[in-house]
Amino acid sequence: MLDFALSAFVTLLLVVDPVGLAPAFLAATGGMPDKVKRTIALRAPLIAASILVVIALAGNWLLRQLGIGIPAFQIAGGLLLFGVSYQMIFGDRPHREAREADKATSEHASDVAVFPLAIPMMAGPGAIATTLLLSGDAGYGAKLAIIIAVVVSVCLICMLCFVSAHLIARTLGRTGNAVISRVLGMLLAAYSVQFVINGIAAVRTSLS
C-alpha cells in the first residue's frame, strides 16, 4: 500500500509539475494586487483538486459506460503521458505555459484561477489521464482514498508554489527551471512506458 501511494504521488507530481507552474502563475497574475494574487493562489489549486477528485471517484464508472477496458486506457494514457514528457524534455513547457497564461490575461479571462491555472495547467489532459489510470488500478476502497489524498497533496504543493512564486522564479532562474523540467520529464517518460507495458501485459494475460 505504501509503494502504491508513493508511486501515485510521484507520478501525479511529475505530471502537474508545481514548481514549473510558478512562472505561469506570475504571468497570469501580473499587475494584480497582492491580495488578489493570494486569492487566486488559493482558489486555483482548490478548483483543480475538485476536478481531479471527481474524476478519481467517477473514473471507473465512466470507463465502463464507454466500454473501455483498463488495459486499453493504460496503453492510451501511457502514450499521452509520454507526449507530455517529450514536451518537458525537448520542448519549452514552462515558458509555453507562461505565455499561455499571459495570453489568457491579456484576453481578459473572467477568472484566471479557473482558466488557465486550474484548467488546463493543473487539471490538464496529462493530470486527468493520470488520475483515471491510477483510479482504474485502485478500484474502490483504501487505494481510492489514497488517490484522493495524493490529488489533494499535489494541489496543496501547487498552492505553496503559487504563494512563493516570486521566490521560486528568482531562485531557479530560467536555466534552473529548464533543468528541473527536463529531469522530471525523463522520470515521467519512464513512468509512462511502464503504464504501456502494464497495459500490454494485461491484454496478453486476458488473451492467453
Coordinates of N, CA and C in Angstrom, one line a residue, residues 1-207:
M1 N 0.8 -1.2 0.0 CA 0.0 0.0 0.0 C 0.9 1.3 0.0
L2 N 2.0 1.2 0.8 CA 2.9 2.4 0.8 C 3.5 2.6 -0.6
D3 N 3.9 1.5 -1.2 CA 4.5 1.6 -2.5 C 3.5 2.2 -3.5
F4 N 2.3 1.8 -3.4 CA 1.2 2.3 -4.3 C 1.1 3.8 -4.1
A5 N 1.0 4.2 -2.8 CA 0.8 5.6 -2.5 C 2.0 6.5 -3.0
L6 N 3.2 5.9 -2.8 CA 4.4 6.7 -3.3 C 4.5 6.8 -4.8
S7 N 4.2 5.7 -5.5 CA 4.2 5.7 -6.9 C 3.1 6.7 -7.5
A8 N 1.9 6.6 -6.9 CA 0.8 7.5 -7.3 C 1.2 9.0 -7.1
F9 N 1.8 9.3 -6.0 CA 2.2 10.7 -5.6 C 3.3 11.2 -6.6
V10 N 4.3 10.4 -6.8 CA 5.4 10.8 -7.7 C 4.9 11.0 -9.1
T11 N 4.0 10.1 -9.6 CA 3.5 10.2 -10.9 C 2.7 11.5 -11.2
L12 N 1.8 11.7 -10.3 CA 1.0 12.9 -10.4 C 1.8 14.2 -10.2
L13 N 2.7 14.1 -9.3 CA 3.6 15.3 -9.1 C 4.4 15.6 -10.3
L14 N 4.9 14.6 -11.0 CA 5.7 14.8 -12.2 C 4.9 15.4 -13.3
V15 N 3.6 14.9 -13.4 CA 2.7 15.4 -14.5 C 2.4 16.9 -14.2
V16 N 1.9 17.2 -13.0 CA 1.5 18.6 -12.7 C 2.7 19.5 -12.7
D17 N 3.8 19.1 -12.1 CA 5.0 19.9 -12.0 C 4.7 21.3 -11.4
P18 N 4.4 21.3 -10.1 CA 4.1 22.6 -9.4 C 5.1 23.7 -9.5
V19 N 6.4 23.3 -9.4 CA 7.5 24.3 -9.5 C 7.5 24.9 -10.9
G20 N 7.3 24.1 -11.9 CA 7.3 24.6 -13.2 C 6.1 25.5 -13.5
L21 N 5.0 25.5 -12.7 CA 3.9 26.3 -12.9 C 4.0 27.7 -12.3
A22 N 5.1 27.9 -11.5 CA 5.3 29.2 -10.9 C 5.4 30.3 -11.9
P23 N 6.2 30.2 -13.0 CA 6.2 31.3 -14.0 C 4.8 31.5 -14.6
A24 N 4.0 30.5 -14.8 CA 2.7 30.7 -15.4 C 1.8 31.4 -14.4
F25 N 1.9 31.2 -13.1 CA 1.2 31.9 -12.1 C 1.6 33.4 -12.2
L26 N 2.8 33.7 -12.2 CA 3.3 35.1 -12.3 C 2.8 35.8 -13.5
A27 N 2.8 35.1 -14.6 CA 2.3 35.7 -15.9 C 0.8 36.0 -15.8
A28 N 0.1 35.0 -15.2 CA -1.4 35.1 -15.2 C -1.8 36.2 -14.2
T29 N -1.0 36.5 -13.2 CA -1.5 37.4 -12.2 C -0.7 38.7 -12.3
G30 N 0.1 38.9 -13.3 CA 0.9 40.1 -13.5 C 0.1 41.4 -13.4
G31 N 0.5 42.3 -12.6 CA -0.2 43.6 -12.4 C -1.4 43.6 -11.5
M32 N -1.7 42.4 -10.9 CA -2.8 42.4 -10.0 C -2.3 42.7 -8.6
P33 N -3.2 43.2 -7.7 CA -2.8 43.5 -6.3 C -2.4 42.2 -5.6
D34 N -1.6 42.4 -4.6 CA -1.2 41.2 -3.8 C -2.3 40.4 -3.2
K35 N -3.4 41.1 -2.7 CA -4.5 40.4 -2.1 C -5.2 39.5 -3.2
V36 N -5.3 40.0 -4.4 CA -6.0 39.2 -5.5 C -5.1 38.0 -5.8
K37 N -3.8 38.2 -5.9 CA -2.9 37.1 -6.2 C -3.0 36.0 -5.1
R38 N -3.1 36.4 -3.9 CA -3.2 35.4 -2.8 C -4.5 34.6 -3.0
T39 N -5.6 35.3 -3.3 CA -6.9 34.7 -3.5 C -6.8 33.7 -4.7
I40 N -6.2 34.1 -5.8 CA -6.0 33.2 -6.9 C -5.1 32.0 -6.6
A41 N -4.1 32.2 -5.8 CA -3.2 31.2 -5.4 C -3.9 30.1 -4.6
L42 N -4.9 30.5 -3.8 CA -5.7 29.6 -3.0 C -6.8 28.9 -3.8
R43 N -7.5 29.7 -4.7 CA -8.6 29.2 -5.4 C -8.2 28.2 -6.5
A44 N -7.2 28.5 -7.3 CA -6.9 27.7 -8.4 C -6.6 26.2 -8.1
P45 N -5.7 25.9 -7.0 CA -5.5 24.6 -6.7 C -6.7 23.9 -6.1
L46 N -7.6 24.6 -5.4 CA -8.8 24.0 -4.9 C -9.8 23.6 -6.0
I47 N -9.8 24.4 -7.1 CA -10.7 24.1 -8.2 C -10.1 22.8 -8.9
A48 N -8.8 22.8 -9.1 CA -8.1 21.7 -9.8 C -8.3 20.4 -9.0
A49 N -8.2 20.5 -7.7 CA -8.3 19.3 -6.8 C -9.8 18.8 -6.9
S50 N -10.7 19.7 -6.9 CA -12.1 19.3 -7.0 C -12.4 18.5 -8.3
I51 N -11.8 19.0 -9.4 CA -12.0 18.4 -10.7 C -11.4 17.0 -10.7
L52 N -10.1 16.9 -10.2 CA -9.4 15.6 -10.2 C -10.0 14.6 -9.3
V53 N -10.6 15.1 -8.1 CA -11.2 14.1 -7.2 C -12.5 13.6 -7.8
V54 N -13.3 14.4 -8.5 CA -14.5 13.9 -9.2 C -14.1 12.8 -10.2
I55 N -13.0 13.1 -10.9 CA -12.5 12.1 -12.0 C -12.1 10.8 -11.3
A56 N -11.4 10.9 -10.2 CA -11.0 9.7 -9.4 C -12.2 8.9 -9.0
L57 N -13.2 9.6 -8.5 CA -14.4 8.9 -8.0 C -15.3 8.3 -9.1
A58 N -15.4 9.0 -10.2 CA -16.2 8.6 -11.3 C -15.5 7.9 -12.5
G59 N -14.2 7.8 -12.4 CA -13.4 7.3 -13.5 C -13.7 5.9 -13.9
N60 N -13.8 5.0 -12.9 CA -14.1 3.6 -13.3 C -15.5 3.5 -13.9
W61 N -16.5 4.2 -13.3 CA -17.8 4.2 -13.9 C -17.9 4.7 -15.3
L62 N -17.1 5.8 -15.6 CA -17.1 6.4 -16.9 C -16.5 5.5 -17.9
L63 N -15.4 4.8 -17.5 CA -14.8 3.8 -18.4 C -15.7 2.7 -18.8
R64 N -16.5 2.2 -17.8 CA -17.4 1.1 -18.0 C -18.5 1.6 -18.9
Q65 N -19.0 2.8 -18.8 CA -20.1 3.3 -19.6 C -19.6 3.5 -21.1
L66 N -18.3 3.8 -21.2 CA -17.8 3.9 -22.6 C -17.3 2.6 -23.2
G67 N -17.3 1.6 -22.4 CA -16.9 0.3 -22.8 C -15.4 0.2 -23.0
I68 N -14.7 0.9 -22.3 CA -13.2 1.0 -22.4 C -12.6 0.1 -21.2
G69 N -11.8 -0.8 -21.6 CA -11.1 -1.6 -20.5 C -9.9 -0.9 -19.9
I70 N -9.6 -1.3 -18.7 CA -8.4 -0.7 -18.0 C -7.1 -0.8 -18.8
P71 N -6.8 -2.0 -19.4 CA -5.6 -2.2 -20.2 C -5.5 -1.2 -21.3
A72 N -6.7 -1.0 -22.0 CA -6.7 -0.1 -23.2 C -6.4 1.3 -22.7
F73 N -7.0 1.7 -21.6 CA -6.7 3.1 -21.1 C -5.3 3.2 -20.6
Q74 N -4.7 2.1 -20.0 CA -3.4 2.2 -19.6 C -2.4 2.4 -20.7
I75 N -2.7 1.8 -21.9 CA -1.8 2.0 -23.0 C -2.0 3.4 -23.6
A76 N -3.3 3.8 -23.8 CA -3.5 5.1 -24.3 C -3.0 6.2 -23.4
G77 N -3.3 6.1 -22.1 CA -2.8 7.1 -21.1 C -1.3 7.1 -21.0
G78 N -0.7 5.9 -21.1 CA 0.8 5.9 -21.1 C 1.4 6.7 -22.3
L79 N 0.8 6.5 -23.5 CA 1.2 7.2 -24.7 C 1.0 8.7 -24.5
L80 N -0.1 9.1 -23.9 CA -0.4 10.5 -23.7 C 0.6 11.1 -22.8
L81 N 0.9 10.4 -21.7 CA 1.9 10.9 -20.7 C 3.3 11.0 -21.3
F82 N 3.6 10.0 -22.3 CA 4.9 10.1 -22.9 C 5.0 11.4 -23.8
G83 N 3.9 11.8 -24.4 CA 3.8 13.0 -25.1 C 4.1 14.2 -24.2
V84 N 3.5 14.2 -23.0 CA 3.8 15.3 -22.1 C 5.3 15.3 -21.7
S85 N 5.8 14.1 -21.4 CA 7.2 14.0 -21.0 C 8.1 14.5 -22.2
Y86 N 7.8 14.2 -23.4 CA 8.6 14.6 -24.6 C 8.6 16.2 -24.6
Q87 N 7.5 16.8 -24.4 CA 7.4 18.3 -24.4 C 8.3 18.8 -23.2
M88 N 8.3 18.1 -22.1 CA 9.1 18.6 -21.0 C 10.6 18.5 -21.3
I89 N 11.0 17.4 -22.0 CA 12.4 17.2 -22.3 C 12.9 18.0 -23.4
F90 N 12.2 18.0 -24.5 CA 12.7 18.6 -25.8 C 12.0 19.9 -26.1
G91 N 10.9 20.2 -25.4 CA 10.2 21.4 -25.7 C 10.5 22.5 -24.8
D92 N 9.5 23.4 -24.6 CA 9.7 24.6 -23.7 C 8.5 24.8 -22.9
R93 N 8.1 23.7 -22.1 CA 6.9 23.7 -21.4 C 6.7 24.8 -20.4
P94 N 7.6 25.1 -19.5 CA 7.4 26.1 -18.6 C 7.1 27.5 -19.2
H95 N 7.9 27.8 -20.2 CA 7.8 29.1 -20.9 C 6.5 29.1 -21.7
R96 N 6.2 28.0 -22.3 CA 4.9 27.9 -23.1 C 3.7 28.2 -22.2
E97 N 3.7 27.5 -21.0 CA 2.6 27.7 -20.1 C 2.6 29.2 -19.6
A98 N 3.7 29.8 -19.4 CA 3.7 31.2 -19.0 C 3.1 32.1 -20.1
R99 N 3.5 31.7 -21.4 CA 2.9 32.5 -22.5 C 1.4 32.3 -22.6
E100 N 0.9 31.1 -22.4 CA -0.5 30.9 -22.4 C -1.2 31.6 -21.3
A101 N -0.6 31.6 -20.2 CA -1.2 32.4 -19.0 C -1.2 33.9 -19.4
D102 N -0.2 34.4 -19.9 CA -0.1 35.8 -20.3 C -1.1 36.1 -21.4
K103 N -1.3 35.2 -22.3 CA -2.3 35.4 -23.4 C -3.7 35.5 -22.8
A104 N -4.0 34.5 -21.8 CA -5.3 34.5 -21.2 C -5.6 35.8 -20.5
T105 N -4.6 36.3 -19.8 CA -4.8 37.5 -19.0 C -5.0 38.7 -19.9
S106 N -4.3 38.7 -21.1 CA -4.4 39.8 -22.0 C -5.8 39.8 -22.7
E107 N -6.4 38.6 -22.8 CA -7.7 38.5 -23.4 C -8.8 38.7 -22.4
H108 N -8.5 39.2 -21.2 CA -9.4 39.5 -20.1 C -10.3 38.3 -19.7
A109 N -9.6 37.1 -19.5 CA -10.3 36.0 -19.0 C -11.0 36.3 -17.7
S110 N -12.2 35.8 -17.5 CA -13.1 36.3 -16.4 C -12.5 35.8 -15.0
D111 N -11.8 34.7 -15.0 CA -11.2 34.3 -13.7 C -10.0 33.4 -14.0
V112 N -8.8 34.0 -13.9 CA -7.6 33.2 -14.2 C -7.4 32.1 -13.2
A113 N -8.1 32.0 -12.1 CA -7.9 30.9 -11.2 C -8.5 29.6 -11.9
V114 N -9.6 29.8 -12.7 CA -10.2 28.7 -13.4 C -9.4 28.4 -14.7
F115 N -9.2 29.5 -15.5 CA -8.5 29.3 -16.7 C -7.5 30.5 -16.8
P116 N -6.2 30.2 -17.0 CA -5.7 28.9 -17.4 C -5.0 28.1 -16.3
L117 N -5.1 28.6 -15.0 CA -4.3 27.9 -14.0 C -4.9 26.6 -13.6
A118 N -6.2 26.5 -13.2 CA -6.8 25.2 -12.8 C -6.9 24.3 -14.0
I119 N -7.5 24.9 -15.1 CA -7.6 24.2 -16.3 C -7.0 25.1 -17.4
P120 N -6.1 24.6 -18.2 CA -5.6 23.2 -18.3 C -4.2 22.9 -17.6
M121 N -3.7 23.9 -16.8 CA -2.3 23.8 -16.4 C -2.2 22.8 -15.2
M122 N -3.1 22.8 -14.3 CA -3.1 21.8 -13.2 C -3.9 20.5 -13.6
A123 N -5.2 20.8 -13.8 CA -6.1 19.7 -14.2 C -6.2 19.6 -15.7
G124 N -5.0 19.3 -16.4 CA -5.0 19.2 -17.8 C -5.1 17.8 -18.3
P125 N -5.0 17.6 -19.6 CA -5.1 16.2 -20.1 C -4.2 15.2 -19.4
G126 N -2.9 15.6 -19.2 CA -2.0 14.7 -18.5 C -2.4 14.3 -17.1
A127 N -2.8 15.3 -16.3 CA -3.3 15.0 -14.9 C -4.6 14.2 -14.9
I128 N -5.5 14.5 -15.8 CA -6.7 13.8 -15.9 C -6.5 12.3 -16.3
A129 N -5.6 12.1 -17.3 CA -5.3 10.7 -17.7 C -4.6 10.0 -16.6
T130 N -3.7 10.6 -15.9 CA -3.0 10.0 -14.7 C -4.0 9.6 -13.6
T131 N -4.9 10.5 -13.3 CA -5.9 10.2 -12.3 C -6.8 9.1 -12.7
L132 N -7.2 9.0 -13.9 CA -8.0 7.9 -14.4 C -7.2 6.6 -14.4
L133 N -6.0 6.6 -14.8 CA -5.2 5.4 -14.7 C -5.0 4.9 -13.3
L134 N -4.7 5.8 -12.4 CA -4.5 5.4 -11.0 C -5.7 4.9 -10.4
S135 N -6.9 5.6 -10.6 CA -8.1 5.2 -10.0 C -8.6 3.8 -10.6
G136 N -8.2 3.6 -11.9 CA -8.6 2.3 -12.5 C -7.8 1.2 -11.9
D137 N -6.5 1.4 -11.5 CA -5.8 0.4 -10.8 C -6.2 0.3 -9.4
A138 N -6.7 1.3 -8.8 CA -7.1 1.3 -7.4 C -8.4 0.6 -7.1
G139 N -9.4 0.8 -8.0 CA -10.7 0.3 -7.8 C -11.4 1.1 -6.7
Y140 N -12.1 0.4 -5.8 CA -12.7 1.2 -4.7 C -12.2 0.7 -3.4
G141 N -12.2 1.6 -2.4 CA -11.7 1.2 -1.1 C -10.5 2.0 -0.6
A142 N -9.5 1.4 0.1 CA -8.4 2.1 0.6 C -7.6 2.8 -0.4
K143 N -7.3 2.1 -1.5 CA -6.5 2.6 -2.6 C -7.1 3.9 -3.2
L144 N -8.4 3.9 -3.4 CA -9.1 5.0 -3.9 C -8.9 6.2 -3.0
A145 N -9.0 6.0 -1.7 CA -8.8 7.0 -0.7 C -7.4 7.6 -0.8
I146 N -6.4 6.7 -1.1 CA -5.0 7.1 -1.3 C -4.9 8.1 -2.5
I147 N -5.6 7.7 -3.6 CA -5.6 8.5 -4.8 C -6.1 9.9 -4.5
I148 N -7.2 10.0 -3.8 CA -7.8 11.3 -3.4 C -6.8 12.1 -2.5
A149 N -6.2 11.4 -1.6 CA -5.2 12.1 -0.7 C -4.0 12.6 -1.6
V150 N -3.6 11.8 -2.5 CA -2.5 12.2 -3.4 C -2.9 13.5 -4.2
V151 N -4.1 13.5 -4.8 CA -4.6 14.6 -5.6 C -4.6 15.9 -4.7
V152 N -5.1 15.8 -3.5 CA -5.2 16.9 -2.6 C -3.7 17.4 -2.2
S153 N -2.8 16.4 -2.0 CA -1.5 16.8 -1.6 C -0.7 17.5 -2.7
V154 N -0.9 17.0 -3.9 CA -0.2 17.7 -5.1 C -0.8 19.1 -5.3
C155 N -2.1 19.2 -5.1 CA -2.7 20.6 -5.3 C -2.3 21.5 -4.2
L156 N -2.1 21.0 -3.0 CA -1.6 21.8 -1.9 C -0.1 22.3 -2.2
I157 N 0.7 21.4 -2.8 CA 2.0 21.8 -3.2 C 2.0 22.9 -4.2
C158 N 1.0 22.8 -5.2 CA 0.8 23.8 -6.1 C 0.5 25.1 -5.4
M159 N -0.4 25.1 -4.4 CA -0.7 26.3 -3.7 C 0.5 26.9 -3.0
L160 N 1.3 26.1 -2.4 CA 2.5 26.6 -1.8 C 3.5 27.3 -2.8
C161 N 3.6 26.6 -4.0 CA 4.4 27.2 -5.1 C 3.9 28.5 -5.6
F162 N 2.5 28.6 -5.7 CA 2.0 29.8 -6.2 C 2.2 31.0 -5.2
V163 N 2.0 30.6 -3.9 CA 2.2 31.7 -2.9 C 3.7 32.2 -2.9
S164 N 4.6 31.3 -3.1 CA 6.0 31.6 -3.1 C 6.6 31.7 -4.5
A165 N 5.7 32.0 -5.5 CA 6.1 32.0 -6.9 C 7.3 33.0 -7.2
H166 N 7.2 34.2 -6.6 CA 8.3 35.1 -6.9 C 9.7 34.6 -6.4
L167 N 9.6 34.0 -5.2 CA 10.9 33.4 -4.6 C 11.4 32.3 -5.5
I168 N 10.5 31.4 -5.9 CA 10.9 30.3 -6.8 C 11.5 30.8 -8.1
A169 N 10.9 31.7 -8.7 CA 11.3 32.2 -10.0 C 12.7 32.9 -9.9
R170 N 12.9 33.6 -8.8 CA 14.1 34.3 -8.6 C 15.2 33.4 -8.2
T171 N 14.9 32.3 -7.5 CA 16.0 31.3 -7.1 C 16.4 30.5 -8.2
L172 N 15.5 29.9 -9.0 CA 15.8 29.0 -10.0 C 16.3 29.7 -11.3
G173 N 15.7 30.8 -11.6 CA 16.0 31.4 -12.9 C 15.6 30.6 -14.0
R174 N 15.8 31.1 -15.2 CA 15.4 30.4 -16.4 C 16.1 29.1 -16.6
T175 N 17.5 29.0 -16.4 CA 18.2 27.8 -16.6 C 17.8 26.7 -15.6
G176 N 17.7 27.1 -14.3 CA 17.3 26.1 -13.3 C 15.9 25.5 -13.6
N177 N 15.0 26.4 -14.0 CA 13.7 25.9 -14.3 C 13.7 24.9 -15.5
A178 N 14.6 25.2 -16.5 CA 14.7 24.3 -17.7 C 15.3 23.0 -17.3
V179 N 16.3 23.0 -16.4 CA 17.0 21.8 -16.0 C 16.0 20.9 -15.2
I180 N 15.2 21.5 -14.3 CA 14.3 20.7 -13.5 C 13.2 20.1 -14.4
S181 N 12.7 20.9 -15.3 CA 11.7 20.4 -16.2 C 12.2 19.2 -17.0
R182 N 13.4 19.2 -17.5 CA 13.9 18.1 -18.3 C 14.2 16.8 -17.4
V183 N 14.7 17.0 -16.2 CA 14.9 15.9 -15.3 C 13.5 15.2 -15.0
L184 N 12.5 16.0 -14.6 CA 11.2 15.5 -14.3 C 10.6 14.8 -15.6
G185 N 10.9 15.4 -16.7 CA 10.4 14.8 -18.0 C 11.0 13.4 -18.2
M186 N 12.2 13.2 -17.9 CA 12.8 11.9 -18.0 C 12.2 10.8 -17.1
L187 N 11.9 11.3 -15.9 CA 11.3 10.4 -14.9 C 9.8 10.0 -15.4
L188 N 9.1 11.1 -15.9 CA 7.8 10.8 -16.3 C 7.8 9.9 -17.6
A189 N 8.8 10.0 -18.4 CA 8.8 9.2 -19.6 C 8.9 7.7 -19.2
A190 N 9.8 7.5 -18.1 CA 9.9 6.1 -17.6 C 8.6 5.6 -17.1
Y191 N 7.9 6.4 -16.3 CA 6.6 6.0 -15.8 C 5.6 5.7 -16.9
S192 N 5.6 6.6 -17.9 CA 4.6 6.4 -19.0 C 4.8 5.1 -19.7
V193 N 6.1 4.7 -20.0 CA 6.4 3.5 -20.6 C 6.0 2.3 -19.8
Q194 N 6.1 2.4 -18.4 CA 5.7 1.4 -17.6 C 4.2 1.2 -17.6
F195 N 3.4 2.3 -17.8 CA 2.0 2.2 -17.9 C 1.7 1.4 -19.2
V196 N 2.4 1.6 -20.3 CA 2.1 0.9 -21.5 C 2.5 -0.6 -21.4
I197 N 3.6 -0.8 -20.7 CA 4.0 -2.2 -20.5 C 2.9 -3.0 -19.7
N198 N 2.4 -2.3 -18.6 CA 1.4 -3.0 -17.8 C 0.1 -3.2 -18.6
G199 N -0.2 -2.3 -19.5 CA -1.4 -2.5 -20.3 C -1.3 -3.6 -21.3
I200 N -0.1 -3.7 -21.9 CA 0.1 -4.8 -22.9 C 0.2 -6.1 -22.2
A201 N 0.8 -6.2 -21.0 CA 0.9 -7.4 -20.2 C -0.6 -7.9 -19.8
A202 N -1.4 -6.9 -19.5 CA -2.8 -7.3 -19.1 C -3.6 -7.8 -20.3
V203 N -3.3 -7.2 -21.5 CA -4.0 -7.7 -22.7 C -3.5 -9.1 -23.0
R204 N -2.3 -9.4 -22.9 CA -1.7 -10.7 -23.2 C -2.3 -11.7 -22.3
T205 N -2.4 -11.3 -21.0 CA -2.9 -12.3 -20.0 C -4.4 -12.6 -20.3
S206 N -5.2 -11.6 -20.7 CA -6.6 -11.9 -21.0 C -6.8 -12.7 -22.2
L207 N -5.8 -12.6 -23.2 CA -6.0 -13.4 -24.4 C -5.4 -14.8 -24.3

